[in-house]
Amino acid sequence: MQYDEKVVNRLKRIEGQIKGILRMIEEGKDCKEVVTQLSASRSAIDRTIGVIVSSNIIACMQSIDENNPMSQEDIVKEAVNLLVKSR
């Protein structure tokens, strides 16, 4: 699968958020602030997972042919399973 620049940029922003959280911890910031930033990072990761899975499902649906043993239903089930596992 090809990952576009948007996904890479999302992950770089998340990386920056995580580094910021580490800095907050090192500085002894309040627990509520740290947890708020961790929650924001988790949400960003969840959204990125959704983008990757949706892009993959589109690519798989477009490549269905007689050489691909997976049906549309199989592809959707696999995508849902990926999303469930990510939670």
N, CA, C and O atoms as a MOPAC input file, in Angstrom:
PM7 MOZYME 1SCF
protein

 N      0.84100 1    -1.18400 1     0.00000 1
 C      0.00000 1     0.00000 1     0.00000 1
 C      0.88100 1     1.23900 1     0.00000 1
 O      1.92700 1     1.28100 1     0.64700 1
 N      0.43900 1     2.23600 1    -0.73200 1
 C      1.12600 1     3.52000 1    -0.76800 1
 C      0.52000 1     4.44000 1     0.30000 1
 O     -0.69800 1     4.61100 1     0.35700 1
 N      1.36600 1     5.02300 1     1.13400 1
 C      0.90200 1     5.97900 1     2.14200 1
 C      1.19000 1     7.37300 1     1.61100 1
 O      2.32200 1     7.69500 1     1.24700 1
 N      0.14600 1     8.19500 1     1.57100 1
 C      0.35100 1     9.52800 1     1.01700 1
 C      0.96800 1    10.47500 1     2.04800 1
 O      1.09200 1    10.14900 1     3.22800 1
 N      1.34000 1    11.63000 1     1.57200 1
 C      2.01900 1    12.63000 1     2.39400 1
 C      1.15400 1    13.08300 1     3.57200 1
 O      1.68400 1    13.43500 1     4.62500 1
 N     -0.16900 1    13.07700 1     3.40500 1
 C     -1.06300 1    13.49500 1     4.48800 1
 C     -0.92400 1    12.58800 1     5.70300 1
 O     -0.91500 1    13.06700 1     6.83700 1
 N     -0.81700 1    11.28800 1     5.47800 1
 C     -0.66400 1    10.33800 1     6.58300 1
 C      0.67500 1    10.57400 1     7.28400 1
 O      0.74400 1    10.58800 1     8.51300 1
 N      1.72200 1    10.75600 1     6.50600 1
 C      3.04500 1    11.00600 1     7.07800 1
 C      3.02100 1    12.29400 1     7.90900 1
 O      3.57000 1    12.33500 1     9.01000 1
 N      2.39100 1    13.33000 1     7.38500 1
 C      2.30500 1    14.59500 1     8.11900 1
 C      1.51400 1    14.44000 1     9.41100 1
 O      1.88500 1    15.01100 1    10.43600 1
 N      0.42300 1    13.67000 1     9.37200 1
 C     -0.35100 1    13.40600 1    10.58900 1
 C      0.52900 1    12.75500 1    11.65300 1
 O      0.51100 1    13.14600 1    12.82100 1
 N      1.30000 1    11.75600 1    11.22500 1
 C      2.15100 1    11.03900 1    12.17300 1
 C      3.26700 1    11.92800 1    12.71900 1
 O      3.65000 1    11.79400 1    13.88100 1
 N      3.77900 1    12.81300 1    11.91200 1
 C      4.80000 1    13.74800 1    12.39300 1
 C      4.21400 1    14.70500 1    13.42400 1
 O      4.88300 1    15.04700 1    14.39900 1
 N      2.96500 1    15.14500 1    13.21800 1
 C      2.30300 1    16.00100 1    14.21000 1
 C      2.09500 1    15.23800 1    15.51200 1
 O      2.29700 1    15.78200 1    16.59800 1
 N      1.69200 1    13.97900 1    15.39800 1
 C      1.49800 1    13.15100 1    16.59400 1
 C      2.83200 1    12.97400 1    17.32200 1
 O      2.89400 1    13.04200 1    18.55000 1
 N      3.87900 1    12.74900 1    16.56200 1
 C      5.20800 1    12.62700 1    17.15500 1
 C      5.55600 1    13.89300 1    17.94700 1
 O      6.09100 1    13.81400 1    19.05300 1
 N      5.25200 1    15.03900 1    17.37900 1
 C      5.48700 1    16.31100 1    18.07200 1
 C      4.66000 1    16.42000 1    19.34400 1
 O      5.14100 1    16.90800 1    20.36700 1
 N      3.40100 1    15.95800 1    19.27500 1
 C      2.55800 1    15.97200 1    20.46700 1
 C      3.16100 1    15.10300 1    21.56600 1
 O      3.20900 1    15.51100 1    22.72700 1
 N      3.61700 1    13.92300 1    21.20700 1
 C      4.19400 1    13.00200 1    22.18600 1
 C      5.46000 1    13.60300 1    22.80900 1
 O      5.66500 1    13.51100 1    24.02000 1
 N      6.29500 1    14.20900 1    21.98600 1
 C      7.49500 1    14.86100 1    22.51900 1
 C      7.11800 1    15.99000 1    23.48000 1
 O      7.77200 1    16.19700 1    24.50200 1
 N      6.06000 1    16.70900 1    23.13600 1
 C      5.57900 1    17.76900 1    24.02400 1
 C      5.08200 1    17.21100 1    25.34900 1
 O      5.29000 1    17.81800 1    26.40000 1
 N      4.43200 1    16.07200 1    25.30400 1
 C      3.94700 1    15.43400 1    26.52700 1
 C      5.13300 1    14.99600 1    27.39200 1
 O      5.11300 1    15.17500 1    28.61000 1
 N      6.14400 1    14.43400 1    26.77600 1
 C      7.33900 1    14.05000 1    27.52200 1
 C      7.96900 1    15.26300 1    28.20700 1
 O      8.41400 1    15.18300 1    29.35200 1
 N      8.00000 1    16.37600 1    27.49500 1
 C      8.53400 1    17.61000 1    28.06900 1
 C      7.69000 1    18.05700 1    29.26500 1
 O      8.21700 1    18.48200 1    30.29200 1
 N      6.36100 1    17.95000 1    29.10600 1
 C      5.46500 1    18.32300 1    30.19700 1
 C      5.73700 1    17.46900 1    31.43400 1
 O      5.75800 1    17.97600 1    32.55500 1
 N      5.94100 1    16.18400 1    31.22400 1
 C      6.21100 1    15.27200 1    32.34100 1
 C      7.53400 1    15.63600 1    33.01000 1
 O      7.63300 1    15.68100 1    34.23600 1
 N      8.54900 1    15.89500 1    32.18300 1
 C      9.85300 1    16.27100 1    32.73000 1
 C      9.77600 1    17.56600 1    33.52500 1
 O     10.51600 1    17.74700 1    34.49300 1
 N      8.88500 1    18.46900 1    33.12400 1
 C      8.71600 1    19.74400 1    33.81200 1
 C      7.77500 1    19.64300 1    35.00900 1
 O      7.57900 1    20.61300 1    35.74200 1
 N      7.19200 1    18.44800 1    35.20000 1
 C      6.30600 1    18.24600 1    36.34200 1
 C      4.95500 1    18.92500 1    36.20200 1
 O      4.37200 1    19.35300 1    37.19700 1
 N      4.45300 1    19.02800 1    34.98400 1
 C      3.15000 1    19.66900 1    34.76000 1
 C      2.03300 1    18.89600 1    35.44600 1
 O      2.18300 1    17.72500 1    35.79700 1
 N      0.93300 1    19.56900 1    35.62200 1
 C     -0.23200 1    18.99500 1    36.28600 1
 C     -0.76000 1    17.76700 1    35.54400 1
 O     -0.74800 1    17.71400 1    34.31400 1
 N     -1.21900 1    16.79400 1    36.30800 1
 C     -1.74700 1    15.53600 1    35.77600 1
 C     -2.85600 1    15.78300 1    34.75100 1
 O     -2.89000 1    15.12500 1    33.71100 1
 N     -3.74700 1    16.70800 1    35.02800 1
 C     -4.86900 1    16.97300 1    34.12000 1
 C     -4.37300 1    17.44700 1    32.76300 1
 O     -4.90700 1    17.05000 1    31.72800 1
 N     -3.36200 1    18.28900 1    32.76800 1
 C     -2.81500 1    18.78500 1    31.50700 1
 C     -2.17600 1    17.65600 1    30.69800 1
 O     -2.36000 1    17.56700 1    29.48400 1
 N     -1.42400 1    16.79700 1    31.38600 1
 C     -0.76000 1    15.67500 1    30.71600 1
 C     -1.79800 1    14.72000 1    30.13400 1
 O     -1.68600 1    14.29700 1    28.98300 1
 N     -2.80500 1    14.38400 1    30.93100 1
 C     -3.83500 1    13.45300 1    30.46700 1
 C     -4.62000 1    14.05800 1    29.30200 1
 O     -4.97800 1    13.34700 1    28.36300 1
 N     -4.88500 1    15.34700 1    29.35500 1
 C     -5.58700 1    16.01200 1    28.25100 1
 C     -4.78800 1    15.88700 1    26.96200 1
 O     -5.35300 1    15.60300 1    25.90600 1
 N     -3.48700 1    16.09400 1    27.03900 1
 C     -2.64800 1    15.98800 1    25.84500 1
 C     -2.51700 1    14.54400 1    25.37400 1
 O     -2.47500 1    14.28300 1    24.17200 1
 N     -2.45200 1    13.60600 1    26.31800 1
 C     -2.42800 1    12.19300 1    25.93400 1
 C     -3.71300 1    11.80000 1    25.21700 1
 O     -3.68600 1    11.06100 1    24.23300 1
 N     -4.82500 1    12.29500 1    25.71500 1
 C     -6.11800 1    12.00700 1    25.08300 1
 C     -6.17800 1    12.58000 1    23.67100 1
 O     -6.68300 1    11.93300 1    22.75400 1
 N     -5.66300 1    13.78900 1    23.50100 1
 C     -5.63200 1    14.40800 1    22.17300 1
 C     -4.75300 1    13.59200 1    21.22500 1
 O     -5.09300 1    13.42600 1    20.05400 1
 N     -3.63500 1    13.08700 1    21.72200 1
 C     -2.74800 1    12.26500 1    20.90200 1
 C     -3.42500 1    10.95700 1    20.51500 1
 O     -3.31800 1    10.50700 1    19.37400 1
 N     -4.11600 1    10.35400 1    21.46400 1
 C     -4.81500 1     9.09900 1    21.17000 1
 C     -5.89100 1     9.33300 1    20.11100 1
 O     -6.06200 1     8.51500 1    19.20700 1
 N     -6.60800 1    10.43500 1    20.21900 1
 C     -7.63500 1    10.75900 1    19.21700 1
 C     -7.01000 1    10.94600 1    17.84000 1
 O     -7.55600 1    10.49500 1    16.83300 1
 N     -5.86800 1    11.61300 1    17.80600 1
 C     -5.17900 1    11.82600 1    16.53100 1
 C     -4.72000 1    10.49400 1    15.93500 1
 O     -4.79400 1    10.29700 1    14.72200 1
 N     -4.25100 1     9.58900 1    16.77900 1
 C     -3.84500 1     8.26300 1    16.30000 1
 C     -5.05800 1     7.50100 1    15.77500 1
 O     -4.98600 1     6.86800 1    14.72200 1
 N     -6.17800 1     7.56100 1    16.51200 1
 C     -7.40600 1     6.88900 1    16.07000 1
 C     -7.86300 1     7.41200 1    14.70700 1
 O     -8.26100 1     6.63400 1    13.84000 1
 N     -7.80400 1     8.72100 1    14.52500 1
 C     -8.20200 1     9.30100 1    13.23400 1
 C     -7.25700 1     8.85000 1    12.12400 1
 O     -7.69500 1     8.59100 1    11.00400 1
 N     -5.97200 1     8.75500 1    12.42700 1
 C     -5.00300 1     8.30700 1    11.43700 1
 C     -5.24700 1     6.85300 1    11.05200 1
 O     -5.14000 1     6.49200 1     9.88000 1
 N     -5.57100 1     6.02900 1    12.02500 1
 C     -5.91700 1     4.63500 1    11.73900 1
 C     -7.11500 1     4.59700 1    10.78600 1
 O     -7.11900 1     3.83000 1     9.82400 1
 N     -8.11500 1     5.41100 1    11.04900 1
 C     -9.28900 1     5.46600 1    10.18300 1
 C     -8.94500 1     5.86700 1     8.76700 1
 O     -9.47000 1     5.29600 1     7.81100 1
 N     -8.06800 1     6.84600 1     8.62500 1
 C     -7.64900 1     7.29600 1     7.29600 1
 C     -6.92600 1     6.16800 1     6.55700 1
 O     -7.18100 1     5.92600 1     5.37700 1
 N     -6.03200 1     5.48900 1     7.25200 1
 C     -5.26400 1     4.41400 1     6.61800 1
 C     -6.18200 1     3.26200 1     6.21800 1
 O     -6.08300 1     2.74700 1     5.10400 1
 N     -7.07200 1     2.85600 1     7.11800 1
 C     -7.97100 1     1.73400 1     6.81400 1
 C     -8.91300 1     2.10400 1     5.67000 1
 O     -9.14800 1     1.28700 1     4.78000 1
 N     -9.45100 1     3.31400 1     5.68100 1
 C    -10.37800 1     3.70000 1     4.61400 1
 C     -9.66300 1     3.78500 1     3.26700 1
 O    -10.22300 1     3.39300 1     2.24400 1
 N     -8.44300 1     4.28700 1     3.26000 1
 C     -7.67200 1     4.33300 1     2.01400 1
 C     -7.38800 1     2.93000 1     1.50800 1
 O     -7.46300 1     2.66300 1     0.30900 1
 N     -7.06000 1     2.03400 1     2.43600 1
 C     -6.76700 1     0.65400 1     2.06600 1
 C     -8.00900 1    -0.03600 1     1.50800 1
 O     -7.92300 1    -0.75500 1     0.51300 1
 N     -9.14200 1     0.17300 1     2.12900 1
 C    -10.36600 1    -0.49100 1     1.66200 1
 C    -10.72700 1    -0.00600 1     0.25700 1
 O    -11.17800 1    -0.79300 1    -0.57500 1
 N    -10.53200 1     1.26600 1    -0.00200 1
 C    -10.81000 1     1.80400 1    -1.34700 1
 C     -9.87600 1     1.16400 1    -2.36500 1
 O    -10.31100 1     0.74000 1    -3.43500 1
 N     -8.58600 1     1.09600 1    -2.02800 1
 C     -7.60900 1     0.50200 1    -2.95100 1
 C     -7.93000 1    -0.97000 1    -3.20700 1
 O     -7.84000 1    -1.44500 1    -4.33900 1
 N     -8.30500 1    -1.68500 1    -2.14700 1
 C     -8.63000 1    -3.11000 1    -2.31200 1
 C     -9.88200 1    -3.30000 1    -3.16700 1
 O     -9.92800 1    -4.20100 1    -4.00500 1
 N    -10.88500 1    -2.46800 1    -2.96500 1
 C    -12.12600 1    -2.57500 1    -3.74600 1
 C    -11.84800 1    -2.30400 1    -5.22100 1
 O    -12.42900 1    -2.94600 1    -6.09600 1
 N    -10.96400 1    -1.36100 1    -5.49000 1
 C    -10.65600 1    -1.02200 1    -6.87900 1
 C     -9.83700 1    -2.10000 1    -7.56500 1
 O     -9.82400 1    -2.18800 1    -8.79300 1
 N     -9.14200 1    -2.93400 1    -6.76700 1
 C     -8.28100 1    -3.94900 1    -7.37700 1
 C     -8.93200 1    -5.33000 1    -7.41800 1
 O     -8.27200 1    -6.31900 1    -7.73500 1
 N    -10.21800 1    -5.39800 1    -7.10000 1
 C    -10.90000 1    -6.69200 1    -7.14800 1
 C    -11.01000 1    -7.13800 1    -8.61300 1
 O    -11.49600 1    -6.40600 1    -9.47600 1
 N    -10.54800 1    -8.34000 1    -8.85100 1
 C    -10.70100 1    -8.97100 1   -10.15600 1
 C    -10.66600 1   -10.47400 1    -9.96700 1
 O    -10.67900 1   -10.97100 1    -8.84100 1
 N    -10.62400 1   -11.17400 1   -11.05100 1
 C    -10.65900 1   -12.63400 1   -10.94200 1
 C     -9.39800 1   -13.21000 1   -10.30300 1
 O     -9.41400 1   -14.35700 1    -9.85500 1
 N     -8.30900 1   -12.44800 1   -10.24900 1
 C     -7.07600 1   -12.90900 1    -9.60600 1
 C     -7.06500 1   -12.66500 1    -8.10000 1
 O     -6.25800 1   -13.25700 1    -7.38400 1
 N     -7.95000 1   -11.80100 1    -7.61500 1
 C     -8.02000 1   -11.47200 1    -6.19300 1
 C     -9.08000 1   -12.35600 1    -5.54400 1
 O    -10.26000 1   -12.24200 1    -5.87400 1
 N     -8.67600 1   -13.23800 1    -4.62200 1
 C     -9.64300 1   -14.16100 1    -4.03700 1
 C    -10.61300 1   -13.50600 1    -3.04500 1
 O    -11.59500 1   -14.13400 1    -2.65000 1
 N    -10.36000 1   -12.27700 1    -2.64200 1
 C    -11.21700 1   -11.63000 1    -1.64700 1
 C    -12.42000 1   -10.97100 1    -2.31200 1
 O    -12.29500 1   -10.30900 1    -3.34300 1
 N    -13.58100 1   -11.16400 1    -1.70700 1
 C    -14.78700 1   -10.49300 1    -2.18300 1
 C    -14.88900 1    -9.13300 1    -1.49400 1
 O    -14.14500 1    -8.85100 1    -0.55400 1
 N    -15.80400 1    -8.29900 1    -1.96000 1
 C    -16.03800 1    -7.00800 1    -1.31100 1
 C    -16.40200 1    -7.21500 1     0.15600 1
 O    -15.94600 1    -6.47800 1     1.03000 1
 N    -17.22000 1    -8.21800 1     0.41100 1
 C    -17.62200 1    -8.50400 1     1.79200 1
 C    -16.40700 1    -8.86600 1     2.64800 1
 O    -16.29200 1    -8.40800 1     3.78400 1
 N    -15.50500 1    -9.68200 1     2.10900 1
 C    -14.28200 1   -10.06000 1     2.84100 1
 C    -13.42800 1    -8.83500 1     3.15400 1
 O    -12.89300 1    -8.69700 1     4.25400 1
 N    -13.31100 1    -7.95600 1     2.17300 1
 C    -12.50100 1    -6.74500 1     2.34400 1
 C    -13.08900 1    -5.86500 1     3.43800 1
 O    -12.35400 1    -5.34900 1     4.27900 1
 N    -14.40300 1    -5.69000 1     3.43400 1
 C    -15.05600 1    -4.86200 1     4.45200 1
 C    -14.90300 1    -5.50100 1     5.82600 1
 O    -14.61800 1    -4.80700 1     6.80200 1
 N    -15.08600 1    -6.80700 1     5.91200 1
 C    -14.92400 1    -7.50500 1     7.19700 1
 C    -13.50800 1    -7.33100 1     7.73600 1
 O    -13.31300 1    -7.07600 1     8.92400 1
 N    -12.53400 1    -7.46800 1     6.86000 1
 C    -11.14500 1    -7.30100 1     7.28000 1
 C    -10.89700 1    -5.87900 1     7.79200 1
 O    -10.21200 1    -5.69400 1     8.79800 1
 N    -11.44900 1    -4.88100 1     7.10700 1
 C    -11.28800 1    -3.49200 1     7.53400 1
 C    -11.92700 1    -3.26300 1     8.90000 1
 O    -11.34400 1    -2.60400 1     9.76000 1
 N    -13.12000 1    -3.80700 1     9.09600 1
 C    -13.80100 1    -3.65600 1    10.38900 1
 C    -12.98900 1    -4.33100 1    11.48000 1
 O    -12.84800 1    -3.78500 1    12.57400 1
 N    -12.45700 1    -5.50300 1    11.19800 1
 C    -11.62600 1    -6.19500 1    12.18800 1
 C    -10.38200 1    -5.38000 1    12.55600 1
 O     -9.99000 1    -5.34500 1    13.72300 1
 N     -9.76800 1    -4.73500 1    11.58400 1
 C     -8.62900 1    -3.87500 1    11.86700 1
 C     -9.01400 1    -2.73100 1    12.79200 1
 O     -8.28300 1    -2.40100 1    13.72500 1
 N    -10.17000 1    -2.12900 1    12.52600 1
 C    -10.61800 1    -1.02200 1    13.36300 1
 C    -10.94400 1    -1.49400 1    14.78000 1
 O    -10.63200 1    -0.81000 1    15.75500 1
 N    -11.56600 1    -2.65300 1    14.88700 1
 C    -11.89800 1    -3.19000 1    16.21400 1
 C    -10.62800 1    -3.50400 1    16.99000 1
 O    -10.54200 1    -3.20100 1    18.18000 1
 N     -9.64700 1    -4.10300 1    16.33900 1
 C     -8.37700 1    -4.42100 1    17.00300 1
 C     -7.66100 1    -3.16200 1    17.49500 1
 O     -6.97200 1    -3.18600 1    18.51500 1
 N     -7.83100 1    -2.07700 1    16.76600 1
 C     -7.12200 1    -0.84600 1    17.12100 1
 C     -7.69600 1    -0.18900 1    18.37100 1
 O     -7.07200 1     0.71400 1    18.92900 1
 N     -8.83400 1    -0.60900 1    18.80500 1
 C     -9.46700 1    -0.02400 1    20.00500 1
 C     -9.02100 1    -0.76800 1    21.18500 1
 O     -9.42600 1    -0.45100 1    22.30400 1

